[in-house]
Short mmCIF file of N, CA and C in Angstrom, two decimals:
data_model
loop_
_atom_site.label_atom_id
_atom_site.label_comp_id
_atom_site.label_asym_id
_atom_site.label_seq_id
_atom_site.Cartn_x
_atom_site.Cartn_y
_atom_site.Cartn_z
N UNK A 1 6.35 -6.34 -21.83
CA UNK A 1 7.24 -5.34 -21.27
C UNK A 1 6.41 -4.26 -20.57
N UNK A 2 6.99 -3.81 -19.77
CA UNK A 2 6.13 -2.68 -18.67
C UNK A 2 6.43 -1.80 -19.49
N UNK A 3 5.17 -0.06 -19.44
CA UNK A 3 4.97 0.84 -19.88
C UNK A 3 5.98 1.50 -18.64
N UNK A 4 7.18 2.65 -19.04
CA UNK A 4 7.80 2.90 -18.35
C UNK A 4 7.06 3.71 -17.22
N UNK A 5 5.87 4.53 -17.45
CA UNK A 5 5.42 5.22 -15.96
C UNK A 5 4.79 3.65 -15.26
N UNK A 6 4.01 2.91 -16.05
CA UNK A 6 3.55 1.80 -14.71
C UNK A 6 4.68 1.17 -14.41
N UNK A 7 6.07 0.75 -14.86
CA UNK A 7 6.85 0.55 -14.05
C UNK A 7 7.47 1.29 -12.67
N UNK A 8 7.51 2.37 -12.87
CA UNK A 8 7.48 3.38 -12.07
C UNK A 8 7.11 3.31 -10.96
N UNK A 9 5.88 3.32 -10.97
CA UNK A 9 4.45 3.26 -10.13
C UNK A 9 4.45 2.11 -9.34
N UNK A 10 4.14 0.76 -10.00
CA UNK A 10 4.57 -0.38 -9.19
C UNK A 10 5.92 -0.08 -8.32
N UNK A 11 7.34 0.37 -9.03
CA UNK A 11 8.69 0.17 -8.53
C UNK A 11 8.12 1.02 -7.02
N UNK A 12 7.60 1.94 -6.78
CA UNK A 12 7.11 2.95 -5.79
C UNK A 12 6.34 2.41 -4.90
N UNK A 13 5.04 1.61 -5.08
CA UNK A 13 4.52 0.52 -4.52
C UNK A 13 5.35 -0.19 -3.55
N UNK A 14 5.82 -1.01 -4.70
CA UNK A 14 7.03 -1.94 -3.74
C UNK A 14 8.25 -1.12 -2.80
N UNK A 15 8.16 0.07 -2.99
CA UNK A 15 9.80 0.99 -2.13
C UNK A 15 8.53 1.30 -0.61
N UNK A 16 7.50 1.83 -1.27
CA UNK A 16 6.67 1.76 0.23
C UNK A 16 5.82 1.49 0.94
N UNK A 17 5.67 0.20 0.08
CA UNK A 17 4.83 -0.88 0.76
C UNK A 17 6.72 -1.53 1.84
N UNK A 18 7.12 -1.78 1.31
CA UNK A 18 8.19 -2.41 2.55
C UNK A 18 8.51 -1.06 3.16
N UNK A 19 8.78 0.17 3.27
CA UNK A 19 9.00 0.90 4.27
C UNK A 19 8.35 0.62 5.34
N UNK A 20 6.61 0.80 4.90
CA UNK A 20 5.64 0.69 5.61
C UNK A 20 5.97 -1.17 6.60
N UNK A 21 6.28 -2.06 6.33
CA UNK A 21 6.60 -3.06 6.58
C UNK A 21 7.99 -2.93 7.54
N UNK A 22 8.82 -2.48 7.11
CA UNK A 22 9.61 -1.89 8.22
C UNK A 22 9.86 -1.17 9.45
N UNK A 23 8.64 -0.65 9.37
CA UNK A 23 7.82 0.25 10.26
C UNK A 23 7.76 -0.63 11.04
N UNK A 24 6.87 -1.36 10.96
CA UNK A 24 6.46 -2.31 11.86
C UNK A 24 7.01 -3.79 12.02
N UNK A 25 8.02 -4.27 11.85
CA UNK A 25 9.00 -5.21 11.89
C UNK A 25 9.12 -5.34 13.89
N UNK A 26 8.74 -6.07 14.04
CA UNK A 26 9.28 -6.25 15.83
C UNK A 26 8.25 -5.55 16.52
N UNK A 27 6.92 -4.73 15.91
CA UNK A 27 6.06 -3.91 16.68
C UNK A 27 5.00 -4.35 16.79
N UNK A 28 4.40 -4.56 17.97
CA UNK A 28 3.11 -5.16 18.88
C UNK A 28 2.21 -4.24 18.83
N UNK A 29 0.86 -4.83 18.56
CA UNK A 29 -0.40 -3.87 18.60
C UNK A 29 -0.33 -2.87 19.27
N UNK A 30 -0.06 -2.92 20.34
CA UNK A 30 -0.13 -2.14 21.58
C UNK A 30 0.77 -0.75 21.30
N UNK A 31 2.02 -1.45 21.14
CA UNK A 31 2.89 -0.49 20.85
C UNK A 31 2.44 0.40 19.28
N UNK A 32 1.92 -0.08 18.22
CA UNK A 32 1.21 0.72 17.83
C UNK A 32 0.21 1.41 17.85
N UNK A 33 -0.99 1.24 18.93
CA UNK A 33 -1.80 1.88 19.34
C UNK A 33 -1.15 2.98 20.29
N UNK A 34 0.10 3.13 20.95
CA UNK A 34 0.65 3.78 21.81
C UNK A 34 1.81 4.70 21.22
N UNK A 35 1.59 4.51 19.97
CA UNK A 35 2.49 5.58 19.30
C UNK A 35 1.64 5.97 17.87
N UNK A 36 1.43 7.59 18.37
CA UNK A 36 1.27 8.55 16.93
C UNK A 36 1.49 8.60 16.07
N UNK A 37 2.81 8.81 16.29
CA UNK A 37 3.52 9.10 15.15
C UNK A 37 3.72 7.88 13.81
N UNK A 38 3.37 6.59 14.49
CA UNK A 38 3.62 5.51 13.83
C UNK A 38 2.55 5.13 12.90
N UNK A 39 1.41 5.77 13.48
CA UNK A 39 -0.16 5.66 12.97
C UNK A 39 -0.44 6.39 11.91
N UNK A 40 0.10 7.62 12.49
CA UNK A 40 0.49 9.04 11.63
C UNK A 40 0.98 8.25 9.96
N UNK A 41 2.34 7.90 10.15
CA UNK A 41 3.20 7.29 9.30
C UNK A 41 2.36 6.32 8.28
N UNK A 42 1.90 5.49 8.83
CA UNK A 42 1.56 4.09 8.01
C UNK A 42 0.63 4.74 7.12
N UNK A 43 -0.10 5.51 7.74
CA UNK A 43 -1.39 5.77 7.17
C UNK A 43 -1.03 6.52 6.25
N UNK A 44 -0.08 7.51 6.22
CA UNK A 44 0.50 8.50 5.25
C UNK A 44 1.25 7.32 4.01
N UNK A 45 1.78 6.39 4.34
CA UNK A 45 2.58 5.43 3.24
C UNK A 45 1.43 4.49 2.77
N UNK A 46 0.66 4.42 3.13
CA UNK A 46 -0.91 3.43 2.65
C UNK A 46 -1.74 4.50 1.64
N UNK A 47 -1.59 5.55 2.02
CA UNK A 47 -2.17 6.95 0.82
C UNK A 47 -1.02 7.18 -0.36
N UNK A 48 0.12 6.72 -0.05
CA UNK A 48 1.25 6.77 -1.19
C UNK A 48 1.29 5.48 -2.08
N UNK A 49 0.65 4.36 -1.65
CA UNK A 49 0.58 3.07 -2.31
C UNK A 49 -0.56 3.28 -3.06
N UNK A 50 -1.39 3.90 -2.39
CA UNK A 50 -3.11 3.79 -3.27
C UNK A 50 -2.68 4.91 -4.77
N UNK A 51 -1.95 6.30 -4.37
CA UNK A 51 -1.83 7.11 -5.33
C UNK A 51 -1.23 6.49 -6.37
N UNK A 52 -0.11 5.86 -5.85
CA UNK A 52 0.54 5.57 -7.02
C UNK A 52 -0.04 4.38 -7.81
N UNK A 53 -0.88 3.19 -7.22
CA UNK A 53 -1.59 2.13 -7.75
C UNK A 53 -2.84 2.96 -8.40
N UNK A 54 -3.28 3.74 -8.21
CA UNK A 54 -4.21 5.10 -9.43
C UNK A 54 -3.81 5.55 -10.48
N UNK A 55 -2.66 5.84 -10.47
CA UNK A 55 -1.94 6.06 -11.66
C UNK A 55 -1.73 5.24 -13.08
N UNK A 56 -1.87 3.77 -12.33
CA UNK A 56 -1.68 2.62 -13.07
C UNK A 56 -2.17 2.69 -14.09
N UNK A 57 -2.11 2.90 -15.42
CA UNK A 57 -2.93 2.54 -16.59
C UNK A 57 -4.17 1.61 -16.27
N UNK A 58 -5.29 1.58 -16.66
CA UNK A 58 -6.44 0.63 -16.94
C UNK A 58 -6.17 -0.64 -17.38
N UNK A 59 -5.85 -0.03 -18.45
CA UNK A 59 -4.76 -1.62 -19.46
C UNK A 59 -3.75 -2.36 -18.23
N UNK A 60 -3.21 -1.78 -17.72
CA UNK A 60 -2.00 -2.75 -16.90
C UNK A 60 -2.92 -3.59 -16.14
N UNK A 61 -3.52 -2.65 -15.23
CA UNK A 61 -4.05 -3.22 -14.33
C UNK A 61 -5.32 -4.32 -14.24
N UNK A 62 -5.69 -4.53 -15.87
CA UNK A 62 -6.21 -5.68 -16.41
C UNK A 62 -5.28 -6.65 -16.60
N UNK A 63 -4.02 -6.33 -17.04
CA UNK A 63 -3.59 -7.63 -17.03
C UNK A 63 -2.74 -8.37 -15.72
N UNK A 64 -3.05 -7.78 -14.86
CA UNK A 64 -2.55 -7.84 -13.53
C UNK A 64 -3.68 -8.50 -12.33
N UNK A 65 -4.94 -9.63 -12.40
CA UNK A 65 -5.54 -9.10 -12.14
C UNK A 65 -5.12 -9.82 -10.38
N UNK A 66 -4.26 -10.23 -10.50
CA UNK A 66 -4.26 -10.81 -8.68
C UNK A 66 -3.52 -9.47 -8.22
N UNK A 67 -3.35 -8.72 -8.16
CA UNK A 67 -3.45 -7.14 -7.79
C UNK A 67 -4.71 -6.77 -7.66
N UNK A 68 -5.37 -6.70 -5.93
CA UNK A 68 -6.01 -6.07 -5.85
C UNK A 68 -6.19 -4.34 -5.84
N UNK A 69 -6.48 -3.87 -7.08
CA UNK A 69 -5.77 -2.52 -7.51
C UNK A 69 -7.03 -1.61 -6.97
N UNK A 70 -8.42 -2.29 -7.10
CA UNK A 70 -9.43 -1.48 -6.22
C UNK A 70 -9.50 -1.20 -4.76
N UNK A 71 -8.99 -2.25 -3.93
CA UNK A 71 -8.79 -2.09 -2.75
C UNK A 71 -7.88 -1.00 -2.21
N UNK A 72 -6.54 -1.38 -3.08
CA UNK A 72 -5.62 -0.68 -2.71
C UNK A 72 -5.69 1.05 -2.93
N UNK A 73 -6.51 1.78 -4.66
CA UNK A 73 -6.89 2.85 -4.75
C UNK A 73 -8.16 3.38 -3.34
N UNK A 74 -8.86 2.24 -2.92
CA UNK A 74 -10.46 2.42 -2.13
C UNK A 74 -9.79 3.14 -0.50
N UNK A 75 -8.53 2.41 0.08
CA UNK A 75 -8.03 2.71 0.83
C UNK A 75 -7.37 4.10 0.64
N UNK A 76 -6.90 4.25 -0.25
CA UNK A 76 -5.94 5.85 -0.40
C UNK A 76 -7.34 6.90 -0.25
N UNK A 77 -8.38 6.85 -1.11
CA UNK A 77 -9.23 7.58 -1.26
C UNK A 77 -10.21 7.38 0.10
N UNK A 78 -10.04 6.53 0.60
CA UNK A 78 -10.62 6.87 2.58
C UNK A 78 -9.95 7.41 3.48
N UNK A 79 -8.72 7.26 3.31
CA UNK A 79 -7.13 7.80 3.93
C UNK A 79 -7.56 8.92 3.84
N UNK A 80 -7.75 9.83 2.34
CA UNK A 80 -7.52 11.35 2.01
C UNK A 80 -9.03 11.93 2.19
N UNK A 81 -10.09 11.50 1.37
CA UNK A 81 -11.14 11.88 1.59
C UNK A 81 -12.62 11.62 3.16
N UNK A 82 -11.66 10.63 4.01
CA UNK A 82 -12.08 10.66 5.78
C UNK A 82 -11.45 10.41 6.13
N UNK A 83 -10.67 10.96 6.23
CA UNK A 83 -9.43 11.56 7.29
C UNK A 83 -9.68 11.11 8.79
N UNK A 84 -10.60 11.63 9.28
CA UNK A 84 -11.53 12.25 10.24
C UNK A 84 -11.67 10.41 11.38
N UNK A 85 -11.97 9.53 10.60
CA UNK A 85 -12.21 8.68 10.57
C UNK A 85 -11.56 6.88 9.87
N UNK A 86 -10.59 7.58 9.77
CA UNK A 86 -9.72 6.22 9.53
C UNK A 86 -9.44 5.15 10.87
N UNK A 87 -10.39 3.84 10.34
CA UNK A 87 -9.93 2.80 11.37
C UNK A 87 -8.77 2.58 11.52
N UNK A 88 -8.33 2.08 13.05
CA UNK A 88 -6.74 2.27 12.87
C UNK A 88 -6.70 0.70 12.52
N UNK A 89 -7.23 -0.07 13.32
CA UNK A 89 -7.93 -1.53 13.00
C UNK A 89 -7.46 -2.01 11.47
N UNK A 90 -7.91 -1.09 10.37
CA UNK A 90 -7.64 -1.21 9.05
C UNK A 90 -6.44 -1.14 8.70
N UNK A 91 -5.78 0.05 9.41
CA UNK A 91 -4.36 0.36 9.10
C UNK A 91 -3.17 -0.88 9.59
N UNK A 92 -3.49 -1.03 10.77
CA UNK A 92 -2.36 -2.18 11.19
C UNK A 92 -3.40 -3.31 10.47
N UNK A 93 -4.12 -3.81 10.14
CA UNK A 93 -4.58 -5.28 9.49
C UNK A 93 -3.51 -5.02 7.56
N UNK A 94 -4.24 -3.76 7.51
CA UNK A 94 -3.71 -3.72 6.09
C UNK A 94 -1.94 -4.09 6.11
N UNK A 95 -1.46 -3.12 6.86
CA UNK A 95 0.40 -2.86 6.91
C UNK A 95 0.82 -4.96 7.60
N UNK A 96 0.09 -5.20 8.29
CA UNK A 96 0.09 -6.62 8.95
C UNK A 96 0.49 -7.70 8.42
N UNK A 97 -0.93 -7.49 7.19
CA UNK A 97 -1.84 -9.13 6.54
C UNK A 97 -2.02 -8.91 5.16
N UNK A 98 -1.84 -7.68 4.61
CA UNK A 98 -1.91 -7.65 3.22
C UNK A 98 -0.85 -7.06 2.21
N UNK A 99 0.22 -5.86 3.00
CA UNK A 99 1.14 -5.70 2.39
C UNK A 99 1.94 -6.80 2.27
N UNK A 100 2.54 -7.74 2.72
CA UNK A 100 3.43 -8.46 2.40
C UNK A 100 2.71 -9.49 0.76
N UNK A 101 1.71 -9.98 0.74
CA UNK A 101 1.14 -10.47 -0.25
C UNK A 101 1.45 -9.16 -1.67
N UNK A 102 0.69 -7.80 -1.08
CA UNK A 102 0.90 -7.09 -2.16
C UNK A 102 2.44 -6.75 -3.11
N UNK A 103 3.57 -6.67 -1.92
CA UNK A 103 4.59 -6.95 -2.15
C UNK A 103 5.16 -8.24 -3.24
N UNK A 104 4.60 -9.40 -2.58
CA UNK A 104 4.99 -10.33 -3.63
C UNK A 104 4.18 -9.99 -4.94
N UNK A 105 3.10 -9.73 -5.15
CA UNK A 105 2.55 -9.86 -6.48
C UNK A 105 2.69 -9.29 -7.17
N UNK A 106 3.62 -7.67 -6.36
CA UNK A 106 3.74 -6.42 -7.33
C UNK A 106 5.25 -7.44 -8.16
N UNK A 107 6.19 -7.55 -6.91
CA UNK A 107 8.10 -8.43 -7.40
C UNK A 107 7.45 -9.06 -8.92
N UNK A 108 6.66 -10.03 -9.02
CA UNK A 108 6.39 -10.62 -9.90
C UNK A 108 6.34 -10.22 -11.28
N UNK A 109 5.54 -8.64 -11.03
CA UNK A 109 4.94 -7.81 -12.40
C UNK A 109 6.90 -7.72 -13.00
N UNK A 110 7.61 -7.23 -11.81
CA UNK A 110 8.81 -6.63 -12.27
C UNK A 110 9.53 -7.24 -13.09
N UNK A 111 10.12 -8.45 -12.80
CA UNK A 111 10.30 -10.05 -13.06
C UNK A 111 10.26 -10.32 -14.62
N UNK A 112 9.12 -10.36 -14.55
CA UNK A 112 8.31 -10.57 -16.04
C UNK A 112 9.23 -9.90 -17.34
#
């Protein structure tokens, strides 16, 4: 049974990891390289996935281990702490090619 804050946490994961996925539903590189605000966005909901995957108990996140839970914290903490310097490259690969995987693996924890 889930610890009610890591349920939480995951449930939050999954609400904006698909926002972030919604975002970009029908949107072409281009068109995200050509909009701010969208860059702005993702990157702000990719720092809300890492926070809340930080939060995670130690314990959970051992028994979780196809959750990549380091990646996902490594990204929030480059988001917030180089700012300055966030590939955007990273941002659309991440929102692209890896949220939807993260999505399924978080559904799973819920499931259980």
């Amino acid at each position: 049974m889930l610890q009610k804050d890591n349920q939480v946490y995951v449930e939050h994961m999954i609400d904006t990891a698909n926002k972030a996925l919604s975002f970009v539903e029908g949107v072409s590189r281009e068109d995200f390289d050509n909009n701010e605000l969208l860059r702005l966005s993702l990157t702000h909901l990719l720092q809300i996935i890492g926070e809340a995957a930080r939060r995670v108990s130690p314990d959970f996140r051992e028994n979780y281990p196809t959750i990549p839970w380091q990646a996902v914290v490594g990204m929030r903490s480059k988001v917030v702490h180089d700012y300055l310097n966030v590939d955007e490259d990273i941002v659309w690969n991440t929102v692209k090619n890896d949220l939807p995987f993260l999505v399924k693996e978080l559904e799973k924890i819920l499931i259980r």
